[in-house]
Short mmCIF file of C-alpha atoms in Angstrom, two decimals:
data_model
loop_
_atom_site.label_atom_id
_atom_site.label_comp_id
_atom_site.label_asym_id
_atom_site.label_seq_id
_atom_site.Cartn_x
_atom_site.Cartn_y
_atom_site.Cartn_z
CA MET A 160 -6.28 -6.13 20.56
CA GLN A 161 -2.55 -6.78 20.83
CA ASP A 162 -0.50 -5.18 23.59
CA MET A 163 2.98 -5.30 22.06
CA THR A 164 4.68 -3.84 25.12
CA LYS A 165 4.74 -7.30 26.72
CA GLY A 166 5.70 -10.82 25.66
CA SER A 167 7.62 -12.16 22.66
CA ILE A 168 8.18 -9.52 19.99
CA LEU A 169 8.66 -12.15 17.28
CA ARG A 170 5.33 -13.75 18.19
CA HIS A 171 3.62 -10.36 18.16
CA LEU A 172 4.99 -9.58 14.69
CA VAL A 173 3.88 -12.92 13.29
CA ARG A 174 0.40 -12.62 14.84
CA TYR A 175 0.07 -9.07 13.52
CA ALA A 176 1.46 -9.77 10.05
CA ILE A 177 -0.52 -12.91 9.19
CA PRO A 178 -3.98 -11.25 9.08
CA MET A 179 -2.52 -8.34 7.09
CA ILE A 180 -0.93 -10.78 4.64
CA LEU A 181 -4.24 -12.57 4.22
CA GLY A 182 -6.07 -9.27 3.74
CA ASN A 183 -3.65 -8.01 1.13
CA LEU A 184 -3.71 -11.38 -0.62
CA LEU A 185 -7.49 -11.10 -0.80
CA GLN A 186 -7.19 -7.63 -2.31
CA LEU A 187 -4.63 -8.68 -4.88
CA THR A 188 -6.57 -11.84 -5.68
CA TYR A 189 -9.50 -9.63 -6.53
CA ASN A 190 -7.25 -7.40 -8.66
CA ALA A 191 -5.92 -10.46 -10.48
CA VAL A 192 -9.43 -11.86 -11.05
CA ASP A 193 -10.50 -8.43 -12.28
CA SER A 194 -7.67 -8.48 -14.84
CA ILE A 195 -8.50 -12.05 -15.86
CA ILE A 196 -12.18 -11.23 -16.42
CA ILE A 197 -11.40 -8.02 -18.32
CA GLY A 198 -8.69 -9.68 -20.41
CA LYS A 199 -10.79 -12.73 -21.30
CA PHE A 200 -14.08 -10.93 -22.00
CA LEU A 201 -13.03 -7.45 -23.18
CA GLY A 202 -9.63 -8.00 -24.84
CA GLU A 203 -6.13 -6.47 -24.86
CA ASN A 204 -7.14 -2.83 -25.28
CA ALA A 205 -9.51 -2.92 -22.30
CA LEU A 206 -6.88 -4.67 -20.17
CA ALA A 207 -4.30 -2.04 -21.15
CA ALA A 208 -6.81 0.74 -20.36
CA VAL A 209 -7.42 -0.55 -16.83
CA SER A 210 -3.72 -1.26 -16.22
CA THR A 211 -2.56 2.18 -17.33
CA SER A 212 -5.12 4.00 -15.15
CA ASP A 213 -4.25 1.96 -12.04
CA PRO A 214 -1.03 3.92 -11.17
CA ILE A 215 -2.97 7.21 -11.22
CA PHE A 216 -5.65 5.87 -8.89
CA THR A 217 -2.94 4.38 -6.68
CA ILE A 218 -1.32 7.80 -6.29
CA LEU A 219 -4.60 9.25 -5.05
CA VAL A 220 -5.27 6.38 -2.64
CA LEU A 221 -1.76 6.11 -1.23
CA GLY A 222 -1.30 9.86 -1.02
CA ALA A 223 -4.51 10.26 0.98
CA SER A 224 -3.78 7.18 3.10
CA GLY A 225 -0.86 9.06 4.62
CA ILE A 226 -3.46 10.58 6.94
CA SER A 227 -4.57 7.07 7.90
CA LEU A 228 -1.05 5.90 8.66
CA GLY A 229 -0.33 9.06 10.60
CA ALA A 230 -3.40 8.40 12.74
CA SER A 231 -2.32 4.77 13.18
CA VAL A 232 1.08 5.83 14.55
CA MET A 233 -0.57 8.28 16.95
CA ILE A 234 -3.14 5.72 18.14
CA SER A 235 -0.38 3.12 18.66
CA LYS A 236 1.59 5.59 20.77
CA PHE A 237 -1.45 6.52 22.89
CA ARG A 238 -2.35 2.83 23.23
CA GLY A 239 1.14 2.07 24.57
CA ALA A 240 0.85 4.99 27.01
CA ARG A 241 -2.65 3.81 28.10
CA GLU A 242 -4.24 7.17 27.13
CA ASP A 243 -7.67 5.96 25.95
CA GLU A 244 -9.25 9.41 25.78
CA LYS A 245 -6.56 10.61 23.39
CA VAL A 246 -7.13 7.48 21.31
CA ARG A 247 -10.79 8.49 20.87
CA GLN A 248 -9.91 12.13 20.15
CA GLU A 249 -7.37 11.07 17.53
CA PHE A 250 -9.87 8.73 15.88
CA ALA A 251 -12.56 11.43 15.66
CA THR A 252 -10.06 13.95 14.31
CA ALA A 253 -8.78 11.61 11.60
CA LEU A 254 -12.29 10.58 10.56
CA ILE A 255 -13.68 14.10 10.15
CA PHE A 256 -10.63 15.66 8.55
CA GLY A 257 -10.23 12.60 6.34
CA PHE A 258 -13.74 12.94 4.95
CA TRP A 259 -13.25 16.52 3.78
CA PHE A 260 -9.76 15.84 2.52
CA SER A 261 -10.87 12.82 0.48
CA LEU A 262 -13.76 14.80 -0.98
CA GLY A 263 -11.36 17.48 -2.20
CA VAL A 264 -9.03 14.88 -3.75
CA PHE A 265 -12.01 13.21 -5.43
CA LEU A 266 -13.21 16.43 -7.05
CA LEU A 267 -9.72 17.40 -8.22
CA GLY A 268 -9.08 13.93 -9.62
CA LEU A 269 -12.39 13.93 -11.47
CA ALA A 270 -11.58 17.26 -13.13
CA LEU A 271 -8.09 16.18 -14.23
CA SER A 272 -8.66 12.50 -15.03
CA THR A 273 -8.34 12.72 -18.83
CA GLN A 274 -5.37 15.08 -18.64
CA MET A 275 -3.54 12.78 -16.23
CA LEU A 276 -3.97 9.89 -18.68
CA ARG A 277 -2.46 12.04 -21.41
CA TRP A 278 0.50 12.93 -19.19
CA ILE A 279 1.50 9.26 -19.04
CA GLN A 280 1.15 8.88 -22.82
CA THR A 281 -1.80 6.51 -22.76
CA PRO A 282 -2.28 5.15 -26.32
CA GLU A 283 -5.34 6.53 -28.12
CA ALA A 284 -6.61 2.96 -28.61
CA ALA A 285 -6.99 2.67 -24.83
CA MET A 286 -7.79 6.31 -23.93
CA ALA A 287 -11.60 6.23 -23.98
CA GLN A 288 -11.87 3.10 -21.85
CA ALA A 289 -9.12 4.25 -19.47
CA SER A 290 -10.91 7.56 -18.90
CA THR A 291 -14.22 5.81 -18.22
CA TYR A 292 -12.64 3.37 -15.77
CA LEU A 293 -10.75 6.08 -13.89
CA ARG A 294 -13.78 8.38 -13.51
CA PHE A 295 -15.97 5.63 -12.10
CA SER A 296 -13.17 4.45 -9.81
CA LEU A 297 -12.82 7.93 -8.31
CA VAL A 298 -16.32 7.61 -6.84
CA GLY A 299 -15.14 4.56 -4.93
CA PHE A 300 -12.17 6.53 -3.64
CA LEU A 301 -14.40 8.27 -1.08
CA PHE A 302 -15.28 4.92 0.49
CA THR A 303 -11.75 3.55 0.14
CA PHE A 304 -10.33 6.43 2.11
CA GLN A 305 -12.81 6.08 4.95
CA TYR A 306 -12.17 2.34 5.14
CA ASN A 307 -8.44 3.05 5.35
CA VAL A 308 -8.96 5.39 8.30
CA LEU A 309 -11.10 2.81 10.09
CA ALA A 310 -8.76 -0.10 9.37
CA SER A 311 -5.63 1.88 10.30
CA SER A 312 -7.21 2.88 13.62
CA LEU A 313 -7.95 -0.76 14.44
CA ARG A 314 -4.40 -1.74 13.50
CA GLY A 315 -3.06 1.04 15.70
CA LEU A 316 -4.75 -0.72 18.60
CA GLY A 317 -3.05 -3.95 17.54
CA ASP A 318 -6.10 -5.47 15.83
CA SER A 319 -5.05 -6.52 12.33
CA LYS A 320 -7.68 -9.29 12.07
CA THR A 321 -10.98 -7.40 11.93
CA PRO A 322 -10.13 -5.29 8.82
CA VAL A 323 -9.44 -8.57 6.99
CA TYR A 324 -13.00 -9.81 7.56
CA PHE A 325 -14.51 -6.75 5.91
CA LEU A 326 -11.92 -6.80 3.16
CA GLY A 327 -12.81 -10.44 2.49
CA ILE A 328 -16.50 -9.54 2.16
CA SER A 329 -15.57 -6.67 -0.15
CA CYS A 330 -13.35 -8.82 -2.39
CA GLY A 331 -15.89 -11.63 -2.63
CA LEU A 332 -18.66 -9.20 -3.53
CA ASN A 333 -16.36 -7.47 -6.01
CA ILE A 334 -15.65 -10.70 -7.89
CA LEU A 335 -19.35 -11.63 -8.06
CA LEU A 336 -20.27 -8.17 -9.34
CA ASP A 337 -17.41 -8.30 -11.87
CA VAL A 338 -18.82 -11.48 -13.33
CA LEU A 339 -22.31 -9.96 -13.37
CA LEU A 340 -21.44 -6.53 -14.80
CA VAL A 341 -18.70 -7.55 -17.23
CA ALA A 342 -19.30 -11.16 -18.29
CA ILE A 343 -23.12 -11.38 -18.01
CA ILE A 344 -24.34 -7.78 -18.32
CA PRO A 345 -21.86 -6.31 -20.84
CA LEU A 346 -21.11 -2.91 -19.28
CA GLY A 347 -17.44 -3.03 -20.30
CA VAL A 348 -14.76 -1.44 -18.11
CA ALA A 349 -17.46 0.72 -16.49
CA GLY A 350 -18.99 -2.46 -15.10
CA ALA A 351 -15.70 -3.44 -13.46
CA ALA A 352 -15.39 0.02 -11.89
CA ILE A 353 -19.00 0.03 -10.65
CA ALA A 354 -18.40 -3.36 -9.01
CA THR A 355 -15.44 -1.88 -7.16
CA VAL A 356 -17.40 1.16 -5.97
CA ILE A 357 -20.21 -0.97 -4.51
CA SER A 358 -17.86 -3.38 -2.73
CA GLN A 359 -15.76 -0.56 -1.27
CA ALA A 360 -18.90 1.12 0.09
CA VAL A 361 -19.98 -2.13 1.76
CA SER A 362 -16.59 -2.62 3.47
CA ALA A 363 -16.44 0.97 4.77
CA ILE A 364 -20.01 0.97 6.13
CA GLY A 365 -19.61 -2.48 7.67
CA CYS A 366 -16.34 -1.59 9.39
CA MET A 367 -17.85 1.58 10.86
CA GLY A 368 -20.81 -0.37 12.22
CA TYR A 369 -18.50 -2.92 13.84
CA ILE A 370 -16.41 -0.22 15.54
CA ARG A 371 -19.48 1.54 16.93
CA ARG A 372 -20.77 -1.70 18.47
CA ARG A 373 -17.62 -3.56 19.51
CA ILE A 374 -14.63 -1.24 20.04
CA PRO A 375 -15.09 1.03 23.10
CA GLN A 376 -11.65 2.64 22.60
CA LEU A 377 -12.91 4.05 19.28
CA SER A 378 -16.53 4.66 20.25
CA VAL A 379 -17.20 8.39 20.15
CA THR A 380 -20.39 10.28 20.95
CA LYS A 381 -21.76 13.11 18.82
CA GLU A 382 -20.30 15.57 21.33
CA GLN A 383 -16.86 13.99 20.94
CA LEU A 384 -17.07 13.93 17.15
CA HIS A 385 -15.01 17.03 16.45
CA VAL A 386 -11.52 17.93 15.30
CA ASN A 387 -8.88 18.38 18.01
CA SER A 388 -6.65 21.06 16.51
CA ALA A 389 -3.56 20.08 18.50
CA LEU A 390 -3.84 16.42 17.53
CA LEU A 391 -4.63 17.40 13.94
CA ARG A 392 -1.41 19.40 13.68
CA GLU A 393 0.62 16.48 15.01
CA THR A 394 -1.21 14.00 12.79
CA LEU A 395 -0.67 16.18 9.74
CA GLN A 396 3.02 16.52 10.52
CA ILE A 397 3.27 12.74 10.33
CA GLY A 398 0.50 12.33 7.75
CA PHE A 399 1.73 14.93 5.28
CA LEU A 400 5.19 13.40 5.15
CA THR A 401 3.65 9.93 5.03
CA ALA A 402 1.36 11.02 2.19
CA LEU A 403 4.33 12.33 0.23
CA GLN A 404 6.23 9.12 0.95
CA GLN A 405 3.24 6.95 0.03
CA ALA A 406 2.68 8.91 -3.17
CA ALA A 407 6.36 8.99 -4.21
CA GLN A 408 6.52 5.41 -5.44
CA PRO A 409 3.32 5.47 -7.52
CA ILE A 410 4.36 8.84 -8.95
CA GLY A 411 7.55 7.14 -10.03
CA LYS A 412 5.42 4.23 -11.29
CA VAL A 413 3.42 6.66 -13.41
CA CYS A 414 6.64 7.99 -14.94
CA ILE A 415 7.84 4.42 -15.48
CA GLN A 416 4.46 3.48 -16.96
CA GLY A 417 4.89 6.36 -19.38
CA VAL A 418 8.18 4.84 -20.60
CA ILE A 419 6.65 1.35 -20.79
CA ASN A 420 3.69 2.75 -22.74
CA THR A 421 6.01 3.98 -25.48
CA GLN A 422 6.99 0.33 -26.07
CA GLY A 423 3.44 -0.54 -27.18
CA ILE A 424 0.39 -2.34 -25.80
CA ALA A 425 2.16 -5.73 -25.77
CA ALA A 426 4.87 -4.39 -23.44
CA MET A 427 2.23 -2.69 -21.27
CA ASP A 428 0.31 -5.93 -20.78
CA ALA A 429 3.45 -8.00 -20.09
CA PHE A 430 4.79 -5.45 -17.59
CA ASN A 431 1.51 -5.08 -15.73
CA ALA A 432 0.98 -8.86 -15.55
CA GLY A 433 4.46 -9.19 -14.02
CA CYS A 434 3.72 -6.37 -11.58
CA LYS A 435 0.61 -8.17 -10.31
CA ILE A 436 2.70 -11.24 -9.47
CA GLU A 437 5.31 -9.02 -7.82
CA ASP A 438 2.59 -7.40 -5.72
CA PHE A 439 1.64 -10.83 -4.35
CA ALA A 440 5.29 -11.64 -3.59
CA ARG A 441 5.89 -8.42 -1.66
CA ILE A 442 2.79 -8.56 0.57
CA PRO A 443 4.45 -10.38 3.51
CA THR A 444 7.38 -7.96 3.70
CA GLN A 445 5.00 -4.98 3.63
CA SER A 446 2.93 -6.56 6.40
CA ILE A 447 6.04 -7.25 8.48
CA GLY A 448 7.03 -3.60 8.04
CA ASN A 449 3.61 -2.48 9.33
CA GLY A 450 3.97 -4.83 12.28
CA ILE A 451 7.38 -3.32 13.09
CA MET A 452 5.82 0.16 12.91
CA THR A 453 3.03 -0.70 15.38
CA CYS A 454 5.34 -2.58 17.76
CA THR A 455 7.90 0.24 17.72
CA ALA A 456 5.24 2.92 18.29
CA GLN A 457 3.54 1.09 21.18
CA ASN A 458 6.85 0.50 22.96
CA ARG A 459 7.87 4.08 22.27
CA GLY A 460 4.69 5.25 23.99
CA ALA A 461 5.41 2.91 26.92
CA GLY A 462 9.03 4.14 27.15
CA GLN A 463 10.51 0.66 26.51
CA ARG A 464 13.49 1.49 24.33
CA ASP A 465 15.09 -1.94 24.18
CA ARG A 466 11.89 -3.42 22.77
CA MET A 467 11.75 -0.60 20.22
CA PHE A 468 15.07 -1.68 18.73
CA GLN A 469 14.26 -5.37 18.98
CA SER A 470 11.22 -4.75 16.80
CA LEU A 471 13.55 -4.09 13.85
CA THR A 472 15.92 -7.01 14.39
CA LYS A 473 13.10 -9.53 14.84
CA GLY A 474 11.34 -8.19 11.76
CA LEU A 475 14.50 -8.58 9.69
CA LEU A 476 14.75 -12.21 10.75
CA LEU A 477 11.28 -12.81 9.34
CA ALA A 478 12.15 -11.04 6.07
CA PHE A 479 15.30 -13.13 5.55
CA ALA A 480 13.41 -16.36 6.28
CA TYR A 481 10.72 -15.44 3.75
CA PHE A 482 12.98 -14.67 0.78
CA PRO A 483 14.04 -18.22 -0.29
CA LEU A 484 10.42 -19.38 -0.10
CA ILE A 485 9.04 -16.65 -2.35
CA PHE A 486 11.96 -16.91 -4.78
CA LEU A 487 11.38 -20.62 -5.36
CA LEU A 488 7.60 -20.24 -5.56
CA THR A 489 7.86 -17.44 -8.13
CA GLN A 490 10.17 -19.47 -10.35
CA LEU A 491 7.82 -22.47 -10.17
CA ILE A 492 4.57 -20.69 -11.03
CA LYS A 493 5.71 -17.80 -13.25
CA LYS A 494 4.61 -19.34 -16.58
CA PRO A 495 1.06 -20.42 -15.64
CA ALA A 496 0.52 -17.27 -13.56
CA ILE A 497 1.49 -14.94 -16.42
CA ALA A 498 -0.61 -16.93 -18.89
CA LEU A 499 -3.62 -16.66 -16.58
CA LEU A 500 -3.32 -12.87 -16.40
CA LEU A 501 -3.18 -12.36 -20.19
CA PRO A 502 -5.69 -12.83 -23.01
CA ASP A 503 -5.66 -16.21 -24.77
CA GLY A 504 -3.12 -16.62 -27.56
CA ALA A 505 -0.74 -13.87 -26.39
CA ALA A 506 2.37 -16.07 -26.50
CA GLU A 507 4.86 -13.26 -27.22
CA ILE A 508 3.47 -11.07 -24.45
CA ALA A 509 3.55 -14.03 -22.03
CA ALA A 510 7.20 -14.78 -22.82
CA ALA A 511 8.18 -11.17 -22.03
CA GLY A 512 6.21 -11.26 -18.76
CA VAL A 513 7.79 -14.56 -17.67
CA SER A 514 11.29 -13.26 -18.37
CA TYR A 515 10.58 -10.07 -16.42
CA ILE A 516 9.16 -11.64 -13.25
CA GLY A 517 11.74 -14.45 -13.32
CA LEU A 518 14.53 -11.86 -13.19
CA LYS A 519 12.85 -9.70 -10.57
CA ALA A 520 12.40 -12.66 -8.20
CA TYR A 521 16.17 -12.59 -7.58
CA PHE A 522 15.73 -9.15 -6.00
CA PHE A 523 12.78 -9.85 -3.64
CA LEU A 524 15.00 -9.78 -0.54
CA MET A 525 15.59 -6.06 -0.99
CA PRO A 526 12.01 -4.85 -0.26
CA GLY A 527 12.05 -7.01 2.89
CA ILE A 528 15.15 -5.18 4.10
CA THR A 529 13.86 -1.72 3.19
CA ASN A 530 10.30 -2.23 4.49
CA ALA A 531 11.73 -3.27 7.86
CA ILE A 532 13.79 -0.12 8.40
CA GLN A 533 11.05 2.12 7.05
CA GLY A 534 8.47 0.57 9.40
CA HIS A 535 10.86 1.15 12.32
CA PHE A 536 11.43 4.80 11.39
CA ARG A 537 7.64 5.32 11.09
CA GLY A 538 7.12 3.89 14.55
CA LEU A 539 9.77 6.29 15.87
CA GLY A 540 7.98 9.20 14.19
CA MET A 541 11.00 9.92 11.95
CA MET A 542 8.93 10.47 8.81
CA LYS A 543 11.45 12.75 7.10
CA VAL A 544 13.87 9.84 6.87
CA VAL A 545 11.15 7.58 5.45
CA LEU A 546 10.26 10.22 2.86
CA PHE A 547 13.89 10.82 1.92
CA GLY A 548 14.56 7.09 1.48
CA THR A 549 11.48 6.57 -0.68
CA VAL A 550 12.20 9.59 -2.88
CA LEU A 551 15.80 8.45 -3.28
CA GLN A 552 14.75 4.93 -4.30
CA THR A 553 12.04 6.16 -6.64
CA THR A 554 14.24 8.77 -8.29
CA ILE A 555 17.10 6.36 -8.95
CA ARG A 556 14.72 3.71 -10.25
CA THR A 557 12.90 6.14 -12.55
CA VAL A 558 16.07 7.64 -14.00
CA CYS A 559 17.50 4.19 -14.69
CA VAL A 560 14.26 3.14 -16.40
CA PHE A 561 14.50 6.03 -18.85
CA PHE A 562 17.92 4.81 -19.95
CA TRP A 563 17.57 1.03 -19.62
CA VAL A 564 14.06 0.13 -20.83
CA PRO A 565 14.59 1.44 -24.40
CA LYS A 566 17.73 -0.73 -24.59
CA MET A 567 16.76 -3.80 -22.52
CA GLY A 568 12.96 -3.87 -22.76
CA ILE A 569 10.88 -4.29 -19.59
CA ASN A 570 13.69 -6.28 -17.94
CA GLY A 571 15.48 -2.94 -17.65
CA GLU A 572 12.85 -1.93 -15.11
CA ALA A 573 13.75 -4.92 -12.92
CA TRP A 574 17.41 -3.91 -12.81
CA ALA A 575 16.40 -0.28 -12.17
CA CYS A 576 14.22 -1.36 -9.24
CA PHE A 577 17.06 -3.37 -7.67
CA THR A 578 19.43 -0.41 -8.01
CA GLY A 579 16.97 1.90 -6.25
CA TRP A 580 16.33 -0.57 -3.42
CA ALA A 581 20.05 -1.12 -2.85
CA CYS A 582 20.83 2.61 -2.64
CA MET A 583 17.91 3.18 -0.27
CA ALA A 584 19.03 0.35 2.05
CA VAL A 585 22.63 1.58 2.23
CA VAL A 586 21.61 5.15 3.07
CA GLU A 587 18.86 4.37 5.61
CA TYR A 588 20.76 1.70 7.56
CA SER A 589 23.86 3.90 7.63
CA LEU A 590 21.79 6.72 9.14
CA TYR A 591 20.12 4.32 11.58
CA PHE A 592 23.32 2.85 13.00
CA TYR A 593 25.00 6.24 13.18
CA TRP A 594 22.07 7.86 15.00
CA LYS A 595 21.65 4.89 17.31
CA SER A 596 25.36 4.95 18.29
CA THR A 597 25.19 8.69 19.04
CA GLY A 598 21.84 8.50 20.86
CA LYS A 599 20.17 10.90 18.42
CA ILE A 600 17.55 8.33 17.45
CA LEU A 601 16.18 8.34 21.00
CA LYS A 602 15.60 12.08 21.18
#
């Protein structure tokens, strides 16, 4: 467990971010392998079916994970204030409420799965497989949500390593089951989804067992396993806004996917291959942002205001140092990486994907800048600002896509994304420096 109220902030951020980076890399490596296996063994239509259903599933996961992040902020604050009993009460509250909430989202998603695919104009050639994949994936959502609550609680205590171990087990198992249920036993896209469900269940159950045995701060008895209404209200105030913020980008992605889908299956595959590479590139900045959130929240709970503000400046230093490295790496590997993610012989699709990710690499500094300020605002509990910034970025990006993609192809989405990031950064940093100078940010 990391106590971020003492010692070097930069060292704390690096120590916190590295396990999260590794964990997210594991997750995305699995996603990439999943796409490779589906593309090579099932073909373009199956790959398009899985890719087009992913944004819908992401909305459900990220929307529900707002509860997890809200609990993480609360646990970080109580950890900084050395209030262990409140840490346990918050954990129990998040776990119980999260179960019922995730069950409701699961049932609603199952009922509307086919209609949601029609809303984003999924081509008929991919509709049947997309519907099958999404329905099976929704079963795994129940386990995914519980794992997120468990992992976020550990991270709130400053432990970003342990969730990576269980994620690694999950990803390894997922890849093995993918090979078994897609390449060896030909279950199609359903096999890929079943593999995901099983691996997610293993990670959630394993993480719960570890917490019960090893983490006394989160060990609760049956008598303590109840919802604290006061903590629930406070968690939901943070969690609801976080859920909206978390869901805003994938909702925009669904709208963007709808525009991309009108360009045909070739454009869909090229765009989604480029997005997978972008996801890898943005992992470190997202992890740095989460580290800033935890460090800010712990020092807020301890009443150490100078360290709160230093969390942002040190995090920005890391983001600026990372940009030239990821830019050069992306330019070096873009051709073989895109080719690996697409079916054999798709030269035209590959060329479009290479052009897209090569352009977008020039803009990778922007998410580092925006993730830093958003992580700081989360740690301060200023979730309305985080929500406003995300909605602003997503809205501008989506509107630009509607005008630019029909004229510029999928490269129009890259320019739209940069425009949204830039507007978000200008607005949020302007608010930050104004509020800091007036003292409002400390109230």
